[in-house]
Amino acid sequence: MGNTFGQLFRVTTFGESHGGGVGVVIDGCPPNIELSEARIQRELDRRRPGQSKIATQRKEEDRCEILSGVFGGKTLGTPIAILVRNKDARPEDYVEIAEKFRPSHADFTYEAKYGIRNWQGGGRASARETIARVAAGAVAKKVLSVLYAEFEIVAYVTQIHEVVAKINRSTVTGKENIVRCPDSVAAKKMVSLIEEIRDKGDSVGGVIECVVRGIPPGLGEPVFDKLDADLAKAMLSIPATKGFEIGSGFAATRMRGSQHNDPFEMRGGRIRAATNNSGGVQGGISNGEEIYFRVAFKPTATIAHEQKTVTSSRKQTQLAARGRHDPCVLPRAVPIVEAMAALVLCDHALRQRATAIADRGSRISE
Amino acid sequence: MGNTFGQLFRVTTFGESHGGGVGVVIDGCPPNIELSEARIQRELDRRRPGQSKIATQRKEEDRCEILSGVFGGKTLGTPIAILVRNKDARPEDYVEIAEKFRPSHADFTYEAKYGIRNWQGGGRASARETIARVAAGAVAKKVLSVLYAEFEIVAYVTQIHEVVAKINRSTVTGKENIVRCPDSVAAKKMVSLIEEIRDKGDSVGGVIECVVRGIPPGLGEPVFDKLDADLAKAMLSIPATKGFEIGSGFAATRMRGSQHNDPFEMRGGRIRAATNNSGGVQGGISNGEEIYFRVAFKPTATIAHEQKTVTSSRKQTQLAARGRHDPCVLPRAVPIVEAMAALVLCDHALRQRATAIADRGSRISE
Amino acid sequence: MGNTFGQLFRVTTFGESHGGGVGVVIDGCPPNIELSEARIQRELDRRRPGQSKIATQRKEEDRCEILSGVFGGKTLGTPIAILVRNKDARPEDYVEIAEKFRPSHADFTYEAKYGIRNWQGGGRASARETIARVAAGAVAKKVLSVLYAEFEIVAYVTQIHEVVAKINRSTVTGKENIVRCPDSVAAKKMVSLIEEIRDKGDSVGGVIECVVRGIPPGLGEPVFDKLDADLAKAMLSIPATKGFEIGSGFAATRMRGSQHNDPFEMRGGRIRAATNNSGGVQGGISNGEEIYFRVAFKPTATIAHEQKTVTSSRKQTQLAARGRHDPCVLPRAVPIVEAMAALVLCDHALRQRATAIADRGSRISE
Amino acid sequence: MGNTFGQLFRVTTFGESHGGGVGVVIDGCPPNIELSEARIQRELDRRRPGQSKIATQRKEEDRCEILSGVFGGKTLGTPIAILVRNKDARPEDYVEIAEKFRPSHADFTYEAKYGIRNWQGGGRASARETIARVAAGAVAKKVLSVLYAEFEIVAYVTQIHEVVAKINRSTVTGKENIVRCPDSVAAKKMVSLIEEIRDKGDSVGGVIECVVRGIPPGLGEPVFDKLDADLAKAMLSIPATKGFEIGSGFAATRMRGSQHNDPFEMRGGRIRAATNNSGGVQGGISNGEEIYFRVAFKPTATIAHEQKTVTSSRKQTQLAARGRHDPCVLPRAVPIVEAMAALVLCDHALRQRATAIADRGSRISE
């Protein structure tokens, strides 16, 4: 229980890293929207292992198949099921962790919660699970682009360990390099750092920022399903995340109200915020400005160093990771952040439509 | 839509700052648990305005009434409705904001979303709404203390603007001063700062930290309803919050995996994490260690300074807050953070019970 | 858990027959819709005890108060809380049933489920709970009449015990007599029968039919939240109901397909069903024809006869009802049936709006 | 939206009759329960076409594959995805209905709702969708049998058109003949009738009764998610159903309270109902007696007769079904009724566990 996300654009995912496959059922997608496997595959390919020298060298093809909900290239309004088969399983890589709990992994907590776990490659807690999120996110992006002509979502790496990029948030585009950092100077340093860390058998984390443009005022459902609250949940549900901040974020805690407030002004015939410390959300509702937020990722838990741990039979032991792992998950996490943001926004777009009976708000929001 | 929180311990809140009152219906509270208005009132009194010289001087008595769901001092298993009547309304304080959108408030976004708003005192977006959260949280705390003998939840202020407290998270207790910061040296500075800022008609923000003890391993429902994801949502749904981090949080982004990982060890006959960068949650599931997280609050949006804004008829104008406001919301937000954390944990406690058929996990988690 | 109804037009009720009151929180009501206490009161007055000689003579005023969600006579889009205080409590009427389980009441099952119950007058299982449904239904009716110009809902008694009315479903209006049966000849017989039964200390049941007009094609969400499935649930959630049938209902089981099928034809420029055995719903989706269904009510469980039962301490005993009860609940249940039908339809109306992106279906459904 | 059923044992289905396949994701299944494809297949085989001379002669193998959630023959507590591929497609059978709306089918309403439909063989409205229900029901039955040692569920045909069987509900077992009617005399007549009707190109409906044994007191969540209300919804969500009644059902409307009430008595050391007009549910909560209910099925809409209808371009036309169809769906619907009942009961079993903190009720319900 806990594998469904969204109220109206409802996404239910399934699948362990080893077994029949991973996939998703999307219920509530509006009908008559063009959708193809190619469009979904494009996003999956951004997430896929083995894309570059700084990512894991595991080869996973991750071909998606649309099982239902699409007919003649268009959505039917019925559930869209998408399946990606598992391949390249090497169970022998995992024999050791059948018994030993990997530090800062979910092995112990899954065992404690369920009393059983699929120990092959992380099972349900494997990052492979995020394939389903990216597939669903591709559909959400498509719906959002039909609803909002100006819709655009761009995530990128702004920090790896101590390397911090300089990025103009408002002009950044989706053009990507292997580390997915738009500051090419910082990107070069990040790549070197990741290679160095990998060679040491260690790992690093960092920060991903995401900007969303073209969302009109009015999305978000206070007091609990605020747009920023749902974004926070979405981001913290991604493996390896430790923090979320929107707009001014933690920096706001060191500002005074007179510095932080975003004055309103008339611009281009619309009511606009002159500054955007709010990050595009006020009172839990989008205000028509750019929505932007940052997500903290911890260093990958899987490292080649010998680590202290215990076995499921409660014996003290040592463990060093084998197999092929990402020394830094951030580049591959960029499409996942985008996908989760798209799921939140698409769901809220539909929710807002449900109760928007008259042309209310038009005076203001147009 | 968006005023219900939780899956099994379901809380639905209602009420504007002006009108009949604010309240909550709790559906799913287990039966036969002792509950009194006094217990709820105690928590409400911690949130109430007018408690101290650094809080707003508005007098709001905020007396709660249990309307249903309790009989002979015990919960019935039926919905518990709690009502707090509104008092001390001064509509004349709000005439100006009927027309003018307060910067960084929700006036504009509510108008854009709904095409109508109760402009008296913030309406639904008023912090008065959090009364319902605190009342529900008092019930959740009670349930948790019945379920888990060691259960304890303590939130406190760790930072106001540039003043950062030194706090030993693992020994901190619920003993409170007026600024709710357990470091008495820092507390004194914080009080001075808030008074100074208030006298300037300005405002400040800061950070609240929350520690939860006595939660067993196994709470949290991957892959979306992870315990940390639901905590993040809960916190970002509180007015004026801009960020959330759990365990090592954003600091994790500057650590290497070999520093960050929490090794497992046998301690006291149980499997324990030797360090706790994870913040008590791994793979979205509690691991039996202390759960701790931090929440960033922006400076109060209501300030006495003249600010640029526009009217609902799209005219540029100026606005300076009148009335009695908190120059810093953090002291009063402490019980709200605790309440929302309790709601998340209580809901997950019930969810875990639902599927815990056998004594699975006992080998490990006891 | 189980006191919330609806996905988008979400209704959460609370309250026992004795205690602070009964009420409802409606979350998801569209904003800017005119709503007054008077409108809600009108429906409550149809449900109220003491209306006529054939209903219970208990005097319950049942005055409603809107606590939130309405401002200046219009809905705000925020939760609408409505409270009806309890009055006229006579706990002494109930002392006996604190110990004895009334046959075919919910005393035993509540005790078995919760281990505690409010034994005063039925507690949560009292028909008094339906006040909240009727109040919410009044709001739903209002929303539906804003959405659909031709919307009309009429329920009426078609059978009391062996007395069966003759009613032309398609012309029947909401004009009501005390037994709420539009066939005046049958109505007279029903009133006599109820009086006779009441004098014998016994009770009778019967059938209520409900017709809904003006619902366009397209409401209903297969495969589980079919319109007829949600109507069935709504009706069976009303106290004392034992059955539900839509359109041809159980009579369909004795027809052949060639008799039962509803041929399509062009009429008035629209695609219409020539007959309406389907009852206005096909494949779980409204087809634009009249929606009609019937609900079976058992005889009131409370009777003055001596009945065999047991005590909560498991002793065999006898029980005869005291107090003032309805010998037949159907007349007062008519507004409840309408209310629950309105809740289902209003919820589905909003759900359909959420995904109706283009003017799809217009070719057909207009 | 509407393809998920259940609150804790959550079932999400997908799939059209033509396309990649039909399937289900079950989220919330308790871990550590033995589960195999063979067990699911056994139930699917009862639903499968081509089983007997009175069912459609379409050959559909309907082999299920468990994609996730099971490891080493046991459930993991993670989502269980089950896929059944589509086979035996004959799109040429459906060319005509791409344009013509079949009377009393869902062609028109799907087109009106979504503006698009998969016209091949009924698409999502095809009875093939029920494969997913039966697969999920097999899992639910397994969980229920682990929870309740005495659990047993038996559905059977009690009426086909005018042929009514005589069945002792309390002794009936799951032994099945081709028409799935335990009264062998009636069964023979039913088979003859169905063959005769089939040869005439017509169809018939009937009634299925379902008995559930071994459910303890306490399942059901008033006031909306009553056990009987959820059963009603479950049954009316099955294609071709027109009515539902529990216990005395519509017959109750002709009884007096003194006849209908079920007196309580001590029997076998437990509190028992002496009669069972309630059908095992009182106040929406199971009372420990047999739960039994009946479901009305209309005659199959697909008949070989020429019928009047219109085209999607609004032309009057004629239509006669081609292809291979069931003249009577009831025998194949029996496992579907059982499956849906099992889903309701399993969900309520988990819901009851969630809040059953102490050994409350033990005094009474044991």
mmCIF file of C-alpha atoms in Angstrom, chain A residues 31-191:
data_model
loop_
_atom_site.group_PDB
_atom_site.id
_atom_site.type_symbol
_atom_site.label_atom_id
_atom_site.label_comp_id
_atom_site.label_asym_id
_atom_site.label_seq_id
_atom_site.Cartn_x
_atom_site.Cartn_y
_atom_site.Cartn_z
ATOM 1 C CA PRO A 31 -8.811 10.685 -23.825
ATOM 2 C CA ASN A 32 -7.926 11.663 -27.373
ATOM 3 C CA ILE A 33 -4.341 12.636 -26.643
ATOM 4 C CA GLU A 34 -1.667 11.435 -29.022
ATOM 5 C CA LEU A 35 0.659 8.978 -27.372
ATOM 6 C CA SER A 36 3.266 6.594 -28.696
ATOM 7 C CA GLU A 37 5.792 4.179 -27.263
ATOM 8 C CA ALA A 38 8.494 6.283 -28.931
ATOM 9 C CA ARG A 39 7.638 9.300 -26.833
ATOM 10 C CA ILE A 40 7.855 7.305 -23.626
ATOM 11 C CA GLN A 41 11.012 5.545 -24.785
ATOM 12 C CA ARG A 42 12.755 8.871 -25.314
ATOM 13 C CA GLU A 43 12.369 9.707 -21.615
ATOM 14 C CA LEU A 44 13.324 6.198 -20.528
ATOM 15 C CA ASP A 45 16.505 6.461 -22.536
ATOM 16 C CA ARG A 46 17.522 9.517 -20.504
ATOM 17 C CA ARG A 47 17.201 7.463 -17.321
ATOM 18 C CA ARG A 48 18.744 4.267 -18.644
ATOM 19 C CA PRO A 49 22.041 2.903 -17.244
ATOM 20 C CA GLY A 50 25.033 2.691 -19.515
ATOM 21 C CA GLN A 51 24.470 6.041 -21.204
ATOM 22 C CA SER A 52 27.855 7.517 -20.460
ATOM 23 C CA LYS A 53 31.242 6.881 -18.921
ATOM 24 C CA ILE A 54 30.154 8.334 -15.553
ATOM 25 C CA ALA A 55 27.108 6.098 -15.162
ATOM 26 C CA THR A 56 26.923 2.421 -14.306
ATOM 27 C CA GLN A 57 28.023 0.208 -17.166
ATOM 28 C CA ARG A 58 25.163 -2.221 -16.693
ATOM 29 C CA LYS A 59 23.385 -2.697 -20.007
ATOM 30 C CA GLU A 60 19.650 -2.422 -19.578
ATOM 31 C CA GLU A 61 17.716 -1.856 -22.734
ATOM 32 C CA ASP A 62 14.513 -0.880 -20.945
ATOM 33 C CA ARG A 63 12.159 -1.145 -23.920
ATOM 34 C CA CYS A 64 8.637 -0.116 -23.045
ATOM 35 C CA GLU A 65 5.425 -1.698 -24.275
ATOM 36 C CA ILE A 66 2.028 -0.010 -24.020
ATOM 37 C CA LEU A 67 -0.352 -2.797 -23.025
ATOM 38 C CA SER A 68 -3.625 -0.894 -22.962
ATOM 39 C CA GLY A 69 -5.364 2.457 -23.054
ATOM 40 C CA VAL A 70 -4.117 3.598 -26.455
ATOM 41 C CA PHE A 71 -5.876 2.918 -29.752
ATOM 42 C CA GLY A 72 -4.912 4.239 -33.138
ATOM 43 C CA GLY A 73 -2.181 6.351 -31.524
ATOM 44 C CA LYS A 74 -4.538 8.109 -29.136
ATOM 45 C CA THR A 75 -5.405 7.690 -25.496
ATOM 46 C CA LEU A 76 -8.777 6.066 -24.848
ATOM 47 C CA GLY A 77 -9.504 7.496 -21.397
ATOM 48 C CA THR A 78 -9.082 3.949 -20.061
ATOM 49 C CA PRO A 79 -6.093 2.824 -17.979
ATOM 50 C CA ILE A 80 -2.769 3.031 -19.779
ATOM 51 C CA ALA A 81 -0.553 0.129 -18.750
ATOM 52 C CA ILE A 82 3.117 0.286 -19.650
ATOM 53 C CA LEU A 83 5.509 -2.606 -19.113
ATOM 54 C CA VAL A 84 9.303 -2.754 -19.218
ATOM 55 C CA ARG A 85 10.684 -6.252 -18.985
ATOM 56 C CA ASN A 86 13.665 -7.000 -16.766
ATOM 57 C CA LYS A 87 16.852 -8.146 -18.498
ATOM 58 C CA ASP A 88 20.523 -8.579 -17.675
ATOM 59 C CA ALA A 89 19.885 -10.210 -14.309
ATOM 60 C CA ARG A 90 22.976 -11.515 -12.595
ATOM 61 C CA PRO A 91 21.632 -13.106 -9.405
ATOM 62 C CA GLU A 92 25.146 -14.263 -8.512
ATOM 63 C CA ASP A 93 26.027 -10.599 -7.888
ATOM 64 C CA TYR A 94 23.554 -10.586 -5.050
ATOM 65 C CA VAL A 95 24.094 -13.820 -3.165
ATOM 66 C CA GLU A 96 26.057 -12.055 -0.471
ATOM 67 C CA ILE A 97 23.392 -9.459 0.266
ATOM 68 C CA ALA A 98 20.775 -12.147 0.708
ATOM 69 C CA GLU A 99 22.268 -12.434 4.168
ATOM 70 C CA LYS A 100 23.991 -9.114 4.818
ATOM 71 C CA PHE A 101 22.164 -5.818 5.236
ATOM 72 C CA ARG A 102 23.839 -3.164 3.083
ATOM 73 C CA PRO A 103 24.426 0.010 5.136
ATOM 74 C CA SER A 104 22.070 2.890 4.292
ATOM 75 C CA HIS A 105 20.120 0.682 1.915
ATOM 76 C CA ALA A 106 16.560 -0.532 2.433
ATOM 77 C CA ASP A 107 17.499 -4.178 3.021
ATOM 78 C CA PHE A 108 17.035 -4.031 6.771
ATOM 79 C CA THR A 109 13.883 -1.930 6.773
ATOM 80 C CA TYR A 110 12.163 -4.073 4.126
ATOM 81 C CA GLU A 111 13.005 -7.165 6.141
ATOM 82 C CA ALA A 112 11.708 -5.492 9.315
ATOM 83 C CA LYS A 113 8.507 -4.319 7.665
ATOM 84 C CA TYR A 114 7.566 -7.277 5.513
ATOM 85 C CA GLY A 115 9.517 -10.169 7.043
ATOM 86 C CA ILE A 116 10.562 -11.086 3.510
ATOM 87 C CA ARG A 117 12.350 -9.354 0.682
ATOM 88 C CA ASN A 118 13.483 -9.976 -2.840
ATOM 89 C CA TRP A 119 17.202 -9.629 -2.172
ATOM 90 C CA GLN A 120 18.130 -9.781 -5.821
ATOM 91 C CA GLY A 121 19.460 -6.360 -6.648
ATOM 92 C CA GLY A 122 17.418 -4.347 -4.220
ATOM 93 C CA GLY A 123 14.032 -5.728 -5.200
ATOM 94 C CA ARG A 124 11.330 -3.112 -4.971
ATOM 95 C CA ALA A 125 13.744 -0.622 -3.376
ATOM 96 C CA SER A 126 15.953 -0.721 -6.445
ATOM 97 C CA ALA A 127 16.256 2.485 -8.451
ATOM 98 C CA ARG A 128 14.929 0.359 -11.304
ATOM 99 C CA GLU A 129 11.513 1.099 -9.858
ATOM 100 C CA THR A 130 11.858 4.653 -11.160
ATOM 101 C CA ILE A 131 11.460 3.410 -14.724
ATOM 102 C CA ALA A 132 7.747 3.370 -14.040
ATOM 103 C CA ARG A 133 7.829 6.956 -12.789
ATOM 104 C CA VAL A 134 9.645 8.156 -15.879
ATOM 105 C CA ALA A 135 7.233 6.334 -18.189
ATOM 106 C CA ALA A 136 4.237 7.854 -16.403
ATOM 107 C CA GLY A 137 5.927 11.237 -16.347
ATOM 108 C CA ALA A 138 6.280 11.138 -20.111
ATOM 109 C CA VAL A 139 2.512 10.778 -20.387
ATOM 110 C CA ALA A 140 1.954 13.573 -17.853
ATOM 111 C CA LYS A 141 4.260 15.891 -19.770
ATOM 112 C CA LYS A 142 2.291 15.200 -22.930
ATOM 113 C CA VAL A 143 -1.017 16.007 -21.220
ATOM 114 C CA LEU A 144 0.403 19.194 -19.721
ATOM 115 C CA SER A 145 1.664 20.333 -23.102
ATOM 116 C CA VAL A 146 -1.842 19.853 -24.505
ATOM 117 C CA LEU A 147 -3.382 21.800 -21.637
ATOM 118 C CA TYR A 148 -0.865 24.642 -21.458
ATOM 119 C CA ALA A 149 0.721 25.920 -24.659
ATOM 120 C CA GLU A 150 3.690 27.422 -22.820
ATOM 121 C CA PHE A 151 4.353 24.411 -20.603
ATOM 122 C CA GLU A 152 8.004 23.529 -20.176
ATOM 123 C CA ILE A 153 9.867 21.604 -17.515
ATOM 124 C CA VAL A 154 13.638 21.562 -17.171
ATOM 125 C CA ALA A 155 15.679 19.903 -14.448
ATOM 126 C CA TYR A 156 19.450 19.969 -14.184
ATOM 127 C CA VAL A 157 22.329 19.319 -11.821
ATOM 128 C CA THR A 158 23.435 22.431 -9.917
ATOM 129 C CA GLN A 159 25.836 20.864 -7.483
ATOM 130 C CA ILE A 160 27.935 17.717 -7.176
ATOM 131 C CA HIS A 161 29.672 17.438 -3.830
ATOM 132 C CA GLU A 162 31.539 20.757 -3.485
ATOM 133 C CA VAL A 163 31.264 21.735 -7.155
ATOM 134 C CA VAL A 164 28.522 24.340 -7.508
ATOM 135 C CA ALA A 165 27.338 25.473 -10.930
ATOM 136 C CA LYS A 166 26.331 28.964 -11.961
ATOM 137 C CA ILE A 167 23.048 28.820 -13.797
ATOM 138 C CA ASN A 168 20.591 31.437 -14.941
ATOM 139 C CA ARG A 169 17.407 29.703 -13.977
ATOM 140 C CA SER A 170 15.187 31.735 -16.236
ATOM 141 C CA THR A 171 17.035 31.085 -19.456
ATOM 142 C CA VAL A 172 18.158 27.521 -18.948
ATOM 143 C CA THR A 173 16.953 25.013 -21.546
ATOM 144 C CA GLY A 174 16.782 21.258 -21.701
ATOM 145 C CA LYS A 175 20.012 20.845 -23.700
ATOM 146 C CA GLU A 176 21.978 18.178 -21.877
ATOM 147 C CA ASN A 177 25.548 17.026 -21.408
ATOM 148 C CA ILE A 178 26.502 13.742 -19.734
ATOM 149 C CA VAL A 179 26.392 15.183 -16.243
ATOM 150 C CA ARG A 180 23.247 17.193 -17.044
ATOM 151 C CA CYS A 181 24.666 20.453 -15.720
ATOM 152 C CA PRO A 182 24.069 23.474 -17.974
ATOM 153 C CA ASP A 183 27.180 25.302 -16.696
ATOM 154 C CA SER A 184 29.795 23.734 -18.963
ATOM 155 C CA VAL A 185 32.731 24.787 -16.800
ATOM 156 C CA ALA A 186 31.232 23.257 -13.689
ATOM 157 C CA ALA A 187 30.086 20.272 -15.714
ATOM 158 C CA LYS A 188 33.658 19.475 -16.679
ATOM 159 C CA LYS A 189 34.744 19.600 -13.028
ATOM 160 C CA MET A 190 31.811 17.427 -12.008
ATOM 161 C CA VAL A 191 32.717 14.761 -14.551
#
